[in-house]
DNA sequence: GTTGAGCGTT
């Protein structure tokens, strides 16, 4: 059974869900199966992962058919070292639909009747949130920090370069309005007012006002040394290119 | 290649 959770929720009726925390990011359902299967009838194992990257989020759900077996698994596997990490096994407090469940027991009654029992507790679902609290207290500039290391992490520098040569298809704006699921909904909702100021400031720095300078901080200045010579020769960095003709974009205001 | 509080998909 290697397709746990891939075919969707099988039969969640009268099953007992266990929440497995602290598992490694590479632990799969197959890895957990032998551990939990030893203590009872495992109906299904599901490991939520990031839809964009497909990475494990660090926890899993194991559904047992009987409560006593689930309880035993909690007692026996809680604190067990799996894949080199101590896992935490406990009964799930919420159901697949985020409804509150009792002792990890899932039944149709709970899925329909007690559904509205919750929705009052906006729990966090993403690591962005837990990190957010850390970055929140130190500075409010986390608005962009979060994007840098959470959404793009180290790849942001890539999309920046590529977006120039390729097209807007690689720009973050494209993703935000295209292939974004409900995950980004919540984060986008609260940054709505803030994102506006960011959107108008970010592109304003790179696109308009090109007359400022080509690269003020880079300043090739090849005269000091001669590292660019071999590459500069073929590029013919002749000063004649500095003429106004080089900047047609300045036609709107080249001499204020 | 990294990370580490928490509650889930066809």
PDB file of C-alpha atoms (C1' of nucleotides) in Angstrom:
ATOM      1  CA  UNK A   1       0.000   0.000   0.000  1.00  0.00           C
ATOM      2  CA  UNK A   2       2.120   2.772  -1.197  1.00  0.00           C
ATOM      3  CA  UNK A   3      -0.648   4.988  -2.273  1.00  0.00           C
ATOM      4  CA  UNK A   4      -1.768   6.269   1.054  1.00  0.00           C
ATOM      5  CA  UNK A   5      -3.589   9.482   0.728  1.00  0.00           C
ATOM      6  CA  UNK A   6      -3.127   9.611  -2.970  1.00  0.00           C
ATOM      7  CA  UNK A   7      -6.519   8.324  -3.848  1.00  0.00           C
ATOM      8  CA  UNK A   8      -8.159  10.673  -1.453  1.00  0.00           C
ATOM      9  CA  UNK A   9      -9.868   9.933   1.811  1.00  0.00           C
ATOM     10  CA  UNK A  10     -11.071   6.343   1.627  1.00  0.00           C
ATOM     11  CA  UNK A  11     -13.441   5.551   4.443  1.00  0.00           C
ATOM     12  CA  UNK A  12     -13.188   7.982   7.250  1.00  0.00           C
ATOM     13  CA  UNK A  13     -16.266   6.582   8.870  1.00  0.00           C
ATOM     14  CA  UNK A  14     -15.554   5.301  12.317  1.00  0.00           C
ATOM     15  CA  UNK A  15     -11.868   5.660  12.083  1.00  0.00           C
ATOM     16  CA  UNK A  16      -9.466   7.040  14.609  1.00  0.00           C
ATOM     17  CA  UNK A  17      -6.975   9.535  13.405  1.00  0.00           C
ATOM     18  CA  UNK A  18      -3.621   9.981  14.971  1.00  0.00           C
ATOM     19  CA  UNK A  19      -1.513  12.992  14.473  1.00  0.00           C
ATOM     20  CA  UNK A  20       2.145  12.250  14.015  1.00  0.00           C
ATOM     21  CA  UNK A  21       4.335  15.204  14.706  1.00  0.00           C
ATOM     22  CA  UNK A  22       8.002  15.836  14.553  1.00  0.00           C
ATOM     23  CA  UNK A  23       8.686  13.461  11.749  1.00  0.00           C
ATOM     24  CA  UNK A  24      11.460  14.209   9.360  1.00  0.00           C
ATOM     25  CA  UNK A  25      10.741  16.064   6.178  1.00  0.00           C
ATOM     26  CA  UNK A  26      11.575  13.051   4.147  1.00  0.00           C
ATOM     27  CA  UNK A  27       9.607  10.501   6.057  1.00  0.00           C
ATOM     28  CA  UNK A  28       6.889   9.060   3.901  1.00  0.00           C
ATOM     29  CA  UNK A  29       3.727   7.151   4.615  1.00  0.00           C
ATOM     30  CA  UNK A  30       5.494   3.966   3.691  1.00  0.00           C
ATOM     31  CA  UNK A  31       8.059   4.651   6.320  1.00  0.00           C
ATOM     32  CA  UNK A  32       5.453   5.136   8.977  1.00  0.00           C
ATOM     33  CA  UNK A  33       3.264   2.287   7.928  1.00  0.00           C
ATOM     34  CA  UNK A  34       5.341  -0.562   9.371  1.00  0.00           C
ATOM     35  CA  UNK A  35       5.573   1.257  12.650  1.00  0.00           C
ATOM     36  CA  UNK A  36       1.869   1.737  13.058  1.00  0.00           C
ATOM     37  CA  UNK A  37       0.765  -1.378  11.334  1.00  0.00           C
ATOM     38  CA  UNK A  38       2.340  -3.410  14.073  1.00  0.00           C
ATOM     39  CA  UNK A  39      -0.124  -2.108  16.603  1.00  0.00           C
ATOM     40  CA  UNK A  40      -3.340  -2.392  14.707  1.00  0.00           C
ATOM     41  CA  UNK A  41      -5.259  -2.067  11.538  1.00  0.00           C
ATOM     42  CA  UNK A  42      -4.106   1.029   9.734  1.00  0.00           C
ATOM     43  CA  UNK A  43      -6.820   2.269   7.448  1.00  0.00           C
ATOM     44  CA  UNK A  44      -4.928   5.106   5.909  1.00  0.00           C
ATOM     45  CA  UNK A  45      -1.865   7.219   6.266  1.00  0.00           C
ATOM     46  CA  UNK A  46      -1.742  10.710   5.006  1.00  0.00           C
ATOM     47  CA  UNK A  47       1.106  13.155   5.053  1.00  0.00           C
ATOM     48  CA  UNK A  48       0.140  16.693   4.175  1.00  0.00           C
ATOM     49  CA  UNK A  49       2.636  18.275   1.923  1.00  0.00           C
ATOM     50  CA  UNK A  50       3.245  21.534   0.290  1.00  0.00           C
ATOM     51  CA  UNK A  51       1.336  21.694  -2.934  1.00  0.00           C
ATOM     52  CA  UNK A  52       3.828  23.877  -4.643  1.00  0.00           C
ATOM     53  CA  UNK A  53       6.995  22.114  -3.725  1.00  0.00           C
ATOM     54  CA  UNK A  54       5.520  18.768  -2.811  1.00  0.00           C
ATOM     55  CA  UNK A  55       7.572  18.687   0.326  1.00  0.00           C
ATOM     56  CA  UNK A  56       6.421  17.089   3.511  1.00  0.00           C
ATOM     57  CA  UNK A  57       5.278  19.488   6.131  1.00  0.00           C
ATOM     58  CA  UNK A  58       6.685  17.516   8.943  1.00  0.00           C
ATOM     59  CA  UNK A  59       3.667  15.683  10.245  1.00  0.00           C
ATOM     60  CA  UNK A  60       1.380  12.896   9.246  1.00  0.00           C
ATOM     61  CA  UNK A  61      -2.009  11.411   9.934  1.00  0.00           C
ATOM     62  CA  UNK A  62      -2.512   7.782  10.645  1.00  0.00           C
ATOM     63  CA  UNK A  63      -5.987   6.420  10.735  1.00  0.00           C
ATOM     64  CA  UNK A  64      -6.755   3.335  12.701  1.00  0.00           C
ATOM     65  CA  UNK A  65      -9.821   1.230  12.466  1.00  0.00           C
ATOM     66  CA  UNK A  66     -10.141   0.677  16.170  1.00  0.00           C
ATOM     67  CA  UNK A  67      -9.657   3.013  19.050  1.00  0.00           C
ATOM     68  CA  UNK A  68      -7.828   0.587  21.254  1.00  0.00           C
ATOM     69  CA  UNK A  69      -5.272  -0.017  18.573  1.00  0.00           C
ATOM     70  CA  UNK A  70      -4.872   3.660  17.998  1.00  0.00           C
ATOM     71  CA  UNK A  71      -4.447   4.227  21.682  1.00  0.00           C
ATOM     72  CA  UNK A  72      -1.833   1.569  21.845  1.00  0.00           C
ATOM     73  CA  UNK A  73       0.009   3.086  18.951  1.00  0.00           C
ATOM     74  CA  UNK A  74       0.014   6.411  20.723  1.00  0.00           C
ATOM     75  CA  UNK A  75       1.355   4.824  23.824  1.00  0.00           C
ATOM     76  CA  UNK A  76       3.976   2.798  22.040  1.00  0.00           C
ATOM     77  CA  UNK A  77       5.050   5.020  19.211  1.00  0.00           C
ATOM     78  CA  UNK A  78       4.952   8.346  20.935  1.00  0.00           C
ATOM     79  CA  UNK A  79       8.531   9.348  21.426  1.00  0.00           C
ATOM     80  CA  UNK A  80       9.823   6.623  19.169  1.00  0.00           C
ATOM     81  CA  UNK A  81      12.739   7.498  16.983  1.00  0.00           C
ATOM     82  CA  UNK A  82      11.799   7.227  13.341  1.00  0.00           C
ATOM     83  CA  UNK A  83      14.259   8.034  10.646  1.00  0.00           C
ATOM     84  CA  UNK A  84      16.557   9.472  13.230  1.00  0.00           C
ATOM     85  CA  UNK A  85      14.013  11.750  14.779  1.00  0.00           C
ATOM     86  CA  UNK A  86      11.760  11.410  17.748  1.00  0.00           C
ATOM     87  CA  UNK A  87       8.191  11.459  16.587  1.00  0.00           C
ATOM     88  CA  UNK A  88       5.174  12.591  18.530  1.00  0.00           C
ATOM     89  CA  UNK A  89       2.037  10.523  18.303  1.00  0.00           C
ATOM     90  CA  UNK A  90      -1.266  11.777  19.610  1.00  0.00           C
ATOM     91  CA  UNK A  91      -4.923  11.683  18.795  1.00  0.00           C
ATOM     92  CA  UNK A  92      -6.014  14.150  16.219  1.00  0.00           C
ATOM     93  CA  UNK A  93      -8.021  16.998  17.594  1.00  0.00           C
ATOM     94  CA  UNK A  94      -9.446  18.031  14.274  1.00  0.00           C
ATOM     95  CA  UNK A  95     -10.956  16.104  11.436  1.00  0.00           C
ATOM     96  CA  UNK A  96     -10.224  16.290   7.735  1.00  0.00           C
ATOM     97  CA  UNK A  97     -12.663  19.139   7.448  1.00  0.00           C
ATOM     98  CA  UNK A  98     -11.160  20.885  10.402  1.00  0.00           C
ATOM     99  CA  UNK A  99     -14.074  19.879  12.547  1.00  0.00           C
ATOM    100  CA  UNK A 100     -13.440  19.013  16.106  1.00  0.00           C
ATOM    101  CA  UNK A 101     -13.349  15.352  16.791  1.00  0.00           C
ATOM    102  CA  UNK A 102     -13.197  13.365  19.932  1.00  0.00           C
ATOM    103  CA  UNK A 103     -10.329  11.007  20.562  1.00  0.00           C
ATOM    104  CA  UNK A 104      -9.488  11.111  16.915  1.00  0.00           C
ATOM    105  CA  UNK A 105     -12.728   9.414  16.133  1.00  0.00           C
ATOM    106  CA  UNK A 106     -14.209  10.373  12.836  1.00  0.00           C
ATOM    107  CA  UNK A 107     -17.798   9.647  12.070  1.00  0.00           C
ATOM    108  CA  UNK A 108     -20.361  11.034   9.710  1.00  0.00           C
ATOM    109  CA  UNK A 109     -22.216  12.571  12.588  1.00  0.00           C
ATOM    110  CA  UNK A 110     -19.266  14.754  13.361  1.00  0.00           C
ATOM    111  CA  UNK A 111     -18.631  15.634   9.790  1.00  0.00           C
ATOM    112  CA  UNK A 112     -22.078  17.061   9.319  1.00  0.00           C
ATOM    113  CA  UNK A 113     -23.578  18.033  12.617  1.00  0.00           C
ATOM    114  CA  UNK A 114     -20.646  19.352  14.529  1.00  0.00           C
ATOM    115  CA  UNK A 115     -19.190  21.024  11.545  1.00  0.00           C
ATOM    116  CA  UNK A 116     -20.166  24.487  12.640  1.00  0.00           C
ATOM    117  CA  UNK A 117     -18.871  23.800  16.105  1.00  0.00           C
ATOM    118  CA  UNK A 118     -15.580  25.200  15.061  1.00  0.00           C
ATOM    119  CA  UNK A 119     -14.743  27.835  12.522  1.00  0.00           C
ATOM    120  CA  UNK A 120     -14.361  29.918  15.610  1.00  0.00           C
ATOM    121  CA  UNK A 121     -10.759  28.930  16.091  1.00  0.00           C
ATOM    122  CA  UNK A 122      -8.670  30.191  13.218  1.00  0.00           C
ATOM    123  CA  UNK A 123      -5.783  27.862  13.605  1.00  0.00           C
ATOM    124  CA  UNK A 124      -2.601  28.206  11.684  1.00  0.00           C
ATOM    125  CA  UNK A 125      -1.848  25.857   8.917  1.00  0.00           C
ATOM    126  CA  UNK A 126       1.408  27.057   7.620  1.00  0.00           C
ATOM    127  CA  UNK A 127       4.906  27.466   8.767  1.00  0.00           C
ATOM    128  CA  UNK A 128       4.742  31.031   7.622  1.00  0.00           C
ATOM    129  CA  UNK A 129       2.624  31.782  10.597  1.00  0.00           C
ATOM    130  CA  UNK A 130       4.821  30.337  13.230  1.00  0.00           C
ATOM    131  CA  UNK A 131       7.770  32.058  11.723  1.00  0.00           C
ATOM    132  CA  UNK A 132       5.784  35.180  11.366  1.00  0.00           C
ATOM    133  CA  UNK A 133       5.536  35.631  15.078  1.00  0.00           C
ATOM    134  CA  UNK A 134       9.282  35.525  15.320  1.00  0.00           C
ATOM    135  CA  UNK A 135       9.821  38.095  12.682  1.00  0.00           C
ATOM    136  CA  UNK A 136       6.879  40.130  13.779  1.00  0.00           C
ATOM    137  CA  UNK A 137       8.341  41.276  17.023  1.00  0.00           C
ATOM    138  CA  UNK A 138      11.654  42.336  15.655  1.00  0.00           C
ATOM    139  CA  UNK A 139      10.550  44.478  12.786  1.00  0.00           C
ATOM    140  CA  UNK A 140       7.605  45.244  10.584  1.00  0.00           C
ATOM    141  CA  UNK A 141       9.641  44.925   7.448  1.00  0.00           C
ATOM    142  CA  UNK A 142       8.924  41.221   7.543  1.00  0.00           C
ATOM    143  CA  UNK A 143       6.364  41.810   4.855  1.00  0.00           C
ATOM    144  CA  UNK A 144       9.051  41.320   2.321  1.00  0.00           C
ATOM    145  CA  UNK A 145      11.223  39.102   4.417  1.00  0.00           C
ATOM    146  CA  UNK A 146       8.565  36.487   4.524  1.00  0.00           C
ATOM    147  CA  UNK A 147       8.348  36.422   0.787  1.00  0.00           C
ATOM    148  CA  UNK A 148      12.035  36.156   0.382  1.00  0.00           C
ATOM    149  CA  UNK A 149      12.790  33.126   2.430  1.00  0.00           C
ATOM    150  CA  UNK A 150       9.438  31.445   2.571  1.00  0.00           C
ATOM    151  CA  UNK A 151       7.946  31.783  -0.827  1.00  0.00           C
ATOM    152  CA  UNK A 152      11.064  31.806  -2.866  1.00  0.00           C
ATOM    153  CA  UNK A 153      13.722  31.181  -0.323  1.00  0.00           C
ATOM    154  CA  UNK A 154      16.939  31.140  -2.285  1.00  0.00           C
ATOM    155  CA  UNK A 155      15.293  30.994  -5.632  1.00  0.00           C
ATOM    156  CA  UNK A 156      14.127  34.572  -5.585  1.00  0.00           C
ATOM    157  CA  UNK A 157      17.401  35.743  -6.978  1.00  0.00           C
ATOM    158  CA  UNK A 158      16.854  33.397  -9.866  1.00  0.00           C
ATOM    159  CA  UNK A 159      13.449  34.615 -10.821  1.00  0.00           C
ATOM    160  CA  UNK A 160      14.736  38.131 -10.644  1.00  0.00           C
ATOM    161  CA  UNK A 161      17.357  37.509 -13.258  1.00  0.00           C
ATOM    162  CA  UNK A 162      15.222  35.332 -15.433  1.00  0.00           C
ATOM    163  CA  UNK A 163      12.245  37.607 -15.338  1.00  0.00           C
ATOM    164  CA  UNK A 164      14.352  40.104 -17.171  1.00  0.00           C
ATOM    165  CA  UNK A 165      15.389  37.905 -20.036  1.00  0.00           C
ATOM    166  CA  UNK A 166      12.266  35.843 -20.302  1.00  0.00           C
ATOM    167  CA  UNK A 167       8.997  37.482 -19.530  1.00  0.00           C
ATOM    168  CA  UNK A 168       6.433  38.194 -16.881  1.00  0.00           C
ATOM    169  CA  UNK A 169       5.599  34.537 -16.790  1.00  0.00           C
ATOM    170  CA  UNK A 170       8.322  34.163 -14.248  1.00  0.00           C
ATOM    171  CA  UNK A 171       7.446  37.168 -12.225  1.00  0.00           C
ATOM    172  CA  UNK A 172       5.850  36.661  -8.826  1.00  0.00           C
ATOM    173  CA  UNK A 173       2.845  38.637  -9.909  1.00  0.00           C
ATOM    174  CA  UNK A 174       2.112  36.030 -12.465  1.00  0.00           C
ATOM    175  CA  UNK A 175       1.974  33.293  -9.914  1.00  0.00           C
ATOM    176  CA  UNK A 176      -0.084  35.267  -7.515  1.00  0.00           C
ATOM    177  CA  UNK A 177      -2.844  35.743  -9.997  1.00  0.00           C
ATOM    178  CA  UNK A 178      -2.555  32.416 -11.690  1.00  0.00           C
ATOM    179  CA  UNK A 179      -1.707  29.159 -10.124  1.00  0.00           C
ATOM    180  CA  UNK A 180      -2.305  29.962  -6.524  1.00  0.00           C
ATOM    181  CA  UNK A 181      -4.576  27.875  -4.404  1.00  0.00           C
ATOM    182  CA  UNK A 182      -6.449  28.672  -1.278  1.00  0.00           C
ATOM    183  CA  UNK A 183      -3.225  28.574   0.656  1.00  0.00           C
ATOM    184  CA  UNK A 184      -2.255  31.965  -0.546  1.00  0.00           C
ATOM    185  CA  UNK A 185      -5.702  33.219   0.035  1.00  0.00           C
ATOM    186  CA  UNK A 186      -5.277  33.786   3.687  1.00  0.00           C
ATOM    187  CA  UNK A 187      -1.890  35.310   3.469  1.00  0.00           C
ATOM    188  CA  UNK A 188      -2.923  37.437   0.585  1.00  0.00           C
ATOM    189  CA  UNK A 189      -5.984  38.636   2.399  1.00  0.00           C
ATOM    190  CA  UNK A 190      -4.161  40.177   5.294  1.00  0.00           C
ATOM    191  CA  UNK A 191      -1.352  41.593   3.219  1.00  0.00           C
ATOM    192  CA  UNK A 192      -3.778  43.104   0.815  1.00  0.00           C
ATOM    193  CA  UNK A 193      -3.458  46.631   2.070  1.00  0.00           C
ATOM    194  CA  UNK A 194       0.245  46.268   2.567  1.00  0.00           C
ATOM    195  CA  UNK A 195       0.963  44.562  -0.689  1.00  0.00           C
ATOM    196  CA  UNK A 196      -0.340  47.584  -2.475  1.00  0.00           C
ATOM    197  CA  UNK A 197       2.346  49.825  -1.127  1.00  0.00           C
ATOM    198  CA  UNK A 198       4.887  47.187  -1.894  1.00  0.00           C
ATOM    199  CA  UNK A 199       3.703  46.634  -5.423  1.00  0.00           C
ATOM    200  CA  UNK A 200       3.853  50.268  -6.265  1.00  0.00           C
ATOM    201  CA  UNK A 201       7.244  50.653  -4.715  1.00  0.00           C
ATOM    202  CA  UNK A 202       8.963  47.572  -5.985  1.00  0.00           C
ATOM    203  CA  UNK A 203       8.399  47.936  -9.716  1.00  0.00           C
ATOM    204  CA  UNK A 204       8.864  51.648  -9.444  1.00  0.00           C
ATOM    205  CA  UNK A 205      12.445  51.123  -8.498  1.00  0.00           C
ATOM    206  CA  UNK A 206      13.442  48.818 -11.251  1.00  0.00           C
ATOM    207  CA  UNK A 207      11.398  49.872 -14.216  1.00  0.00           C
ATOM    208  CA  UNK A 208      10.994  53.648 -14.234  1.00  0.00           C
ATOM    209  CA  UNK A 209      13.727  56.119 -13.458  1.00  0.00           C
ATOM    210  CA  UNK A 210      16.359  54.384 -15.540  1.00  0.00           C
ATOM    211  CA  UNK A 211      18.135  57.625 -16.126  1.00  0.00           C
ATOM    212  CA  UNK A 212      19.564  57.527 -12.658  1.00  0.00           C
ATOM    213  CA  UNK A 213      22.428  55.336 -13.707  1.00  0.00           C
ATOM    214  CA  UNK A 214      23.131  52.007 -15.229  1.00  0.00           C
ATOM    215  CA  UNK A 215      24.789  50.582 -12.129  1.00  0.00           C
ATOM    216  CA  UNK A 216      25.811  53.094  -9.534  1.00  0.00           C
ATOM    217  CA  UNK A 217      26.944  50.510  -7.017  1.00  0.00           C
ATOM    218  CA  UNK A 218      28.705  48.305  -9.492  1.00  0.00           C
ATOM    219  CA  UNK A 219      30.915  50.860 -11.168  1.00  0.00           C
ATOM    220  CA  UNK A 220      33.049  48.630 -13.356  1.00  0.00           C
ATOM    221  CA  UNK A 221      35.929  51.121 -13.498  1.00  0.00           C
ATOM    222  CA  UNK A 222      38.249  48.837 -15.467  1.00  0.00           C
ATOM    223  CA  UNK A 223      41.050  51.299 -15.303  1.00  0.00           C
ATOM    224  CA  UNK A 224      41.994  50.225 -11.815  1.00  0.00           C
ATOM    225  CA  UNK A 225      42.585  46.699 -12.943  1.00  0.00           C
ATOM    226  CA  UNK A 226      42.092  44.744 -16.118  1.00  0.00           C
ATOM    227  CA  UNK A 227      39.738  41.926 -15.281  1.00  0.00           C
ATOM    228  CA  UNK A 228      37.035  43.064 -17.698  1.00  0.00           C
ATOM    229  CA  UNK A 229      39.406  43.586 -20.508  1.00  0.00           C
ATOM    230  CA  UNK A 230      38.967  40.275 -22.156  1.00  0.00           C
ATOM    231  CA  UNK A 231      35.215  40.545 -21.893  1.00  0.00           C
ATOM    232  CA  UNK A 232      35.123  44.273 -22.369  1.00  0.00           C
ATOM    233  CA  UNK A 233      36.918  44.138 -25.652  1.00  0.00           C
ATOM    234  CA  UNK A 234      34.383  41.982 -27.302  1.00  0.00           C
ATOM    235  CA  UNK A 235      31.577  44.018 -25.869  1.00  0.00           C
ATOM    236  CA  UNK A 236      33.150  47.216 -27.107  1.00  0.00           C
ATOM    237  CA  UNK A 237      32.321  49.422 -24.162  1.00  0.00           C
ATOM    238  CA  UNK A 238      33.077  52.476 -26.180  1.00  0.00           C
ATOM    239  CA  UNK A 239      31.877  55.703 -24.612  1.00  0.00           C
ATOM    240  CA  UNK A 240      30.037  56.577 -27.762  1.00  0.00           C
ATOM    241  CA  UNK A 241      27.212  54.401 -26.573  1.00  0.00           C
ATOM    242  CA  UNK A 242      26.503  56.842 -23.787  1.00  0.00           C
ATOM    243  CA  UNK A 243      24.932  59.177 -26.250  1.00  0.00           C
ATOM    244  CA  UNK A 244      21.208  59.957 -25.875  1.00  0.00           C
ATOM    245  CA  UNK A 245      20.514  57.510 -28.638  1.00  0.00           C
ATOM    246  CA  UNK A 246      21.361  54.784 -26.212  1.00  0.00           C
ATOM    247  CA  UNK A 247      18.402  55.691 -24.097  1.00  0.00           C
ATOM    248  CA  UNK A 248      15.317  56.029 -26.223  1.00  0.00           C
ATOM    249  CA  UNK A 249      13.216  55.687 -23.123  1.00  0.00           C
ATOM    250  CA  UNK A 250      14.361  59.130 -22.096  1.00  0.00           C
ATOM    251  CA  UNK A 251      12.368  60.605 -24.886  1.00  0.00           C
ATOM    252  CA  UNK A 252       9.698  61.524 -22.373  1.00  0.00           C
ATOM    253  CA  UNK A 253      12.102  63.505 -20.263  1.00  0.00           C
ATOM    254  CA  UNK A 254      15.757  63.379 -20.911  1.00  0.00           C
ATOM    255  CA  UNK A 255      16.556  66.903 -19.857  1.00  0.00           C
ATOM    256  CA  UNK A 256      14.402  68.345 -17.132  1.00  0.00           C
TER     257      UNK A 256
ATOM    258  C1'  DG B   1      21.553  20.328   0.903  1.00  0.00           C
ATOM    259  C1'  DT B   2      18.818  23.769   4.768  1.00  0.00           C
ATOM    260  C1'  DT B   3      13.867  24.452   8.127  1.00  0.00           C
ATOM    261  C1'  DG B   4      10.796  22.339  13.169  1.00  0.00           C
ATOM    262  C1'  DA B   5       5.318  24.868  15.220  1.00  0.00           C
ATOM    263  C1'  DG B   6       1.409  22.338  14.385  1.00  0.00           C
ATOM    264  C1'  DC B   7      -3.929  19.287  12.713  1.00  0.00           C
ATOM    265  C1'  DG B   8      -5.372  16.544   6.528  1.00  0.00           C
ATOM    266  C1'  DT B   9      -6.039  15.099   0.629  1.00  0.00           C
ATOM    267  C1'  DT B  10      -9.710  12.717  -4.004  1.00  0.00           C
TER     268       DT B  10
END
